[in-house]
Amino acid sequence: MQHIVRALGCFALVSSLAACVVSPSQQLAEPSRAPNPHEMAVHRLEQVDGRIDNMGRSIDARVNQGHFPPPDGAALHRRLDTIRHEAHDMAGQHGGGLTGDEQRVLNQELDTASAAINR
């Protein structure tokens, strides 16, 4: 009898531990929908605009720190404004967004401007 009670006690202990360790059943996740091409194109334009905004703040900071005279800072801002204008002209041709190739070209122009800012 004592042996049976001990066995039942061990069984209860093991089953309660197993309940703690067993992972809950996986719920089936909804398949992710493919990104909308227009949303991706708009996101690319937002990325370019964000980069231009960050570079503009960097120019302002470097002018305030004395790294550039104000006329040089103004020239760099005009350069960024030109790139932003190009980006929005390109986006206007595609319903408000950029293609991957257009973003790549704009990023190359911004890389050149960034080198001038960080010289």
PDB file of C-alpha atoms in Angstrom, residues 7 12-13 17 27 30 38 40 43 46 49-50 60 69-70 94 105 109 112:
ATOM      1  CA  ALA A   7       4.130   5.882  -6.794  1.00  0.00           C
ATOM      2  CA  ALA A  12       1.510  13.629  -9.495  1.00  0.00           C
ATOM      3  CA  LEU A  13       4.821  15.454  -9.056  1.00  0.00           C
ATOM      4  CA  LEU A  17       6.402  19.405 -13.673  1.00  0.00           C
ATOM      5  CA  GLN A  27      -1.394  29.034 -33.113  1.00  0.00           C
ATOM      6  CA  GLU A  30      -1.807  34.490 -40.670  1.00  0.00           C
ATOM      7  CA  HIS A  38       3.065  51.643 -53.986  1.00  0.00           C
ATOM      8  CA  MET A  40       7.193  50.459 -50.756  1.00  0.00           C
ATOM      9  CA  HIS A  43       8.569  54.387 -48.089  1.00  0.00           C
ATOM     10  CA  GLU A  46      10.319  58.890 -47.041  1.00  0.00           C
ATOM     11  CA  ASP A  49      13.547  62.702 -47.322  1.00  0.00           C
ATOM     12  CA  GLY A  50      14.617  61.547 -43.861  1.00  0.00           C
ATOM     13  CA  ASP A  60      23.451  73.397 -39.274  1.00  0.00           C
ATOM     14  CA  PRO A  69      31.275  79.584 -42.725  1.00  0.00           C
ATOM     15  CA  PRO A  70      27.540  80.339 -43.155  1.00  0.00           C
ATOM     16  CA  HIS A  94       5.241  57.203 -60.200  1.00  0.00           C
ATOM     17  CA  VAL A 105      20.777  57.229 -57.806  1.00  0.00           C
ATOM     18  CA  GLU A 109      24.108  61.956 -54.906  1.00  0.00           C
ATOM     19  CA  THR A 112      28.651  62.806 -52.501  1.00  0.00           C
TER      20      THR A 112
END
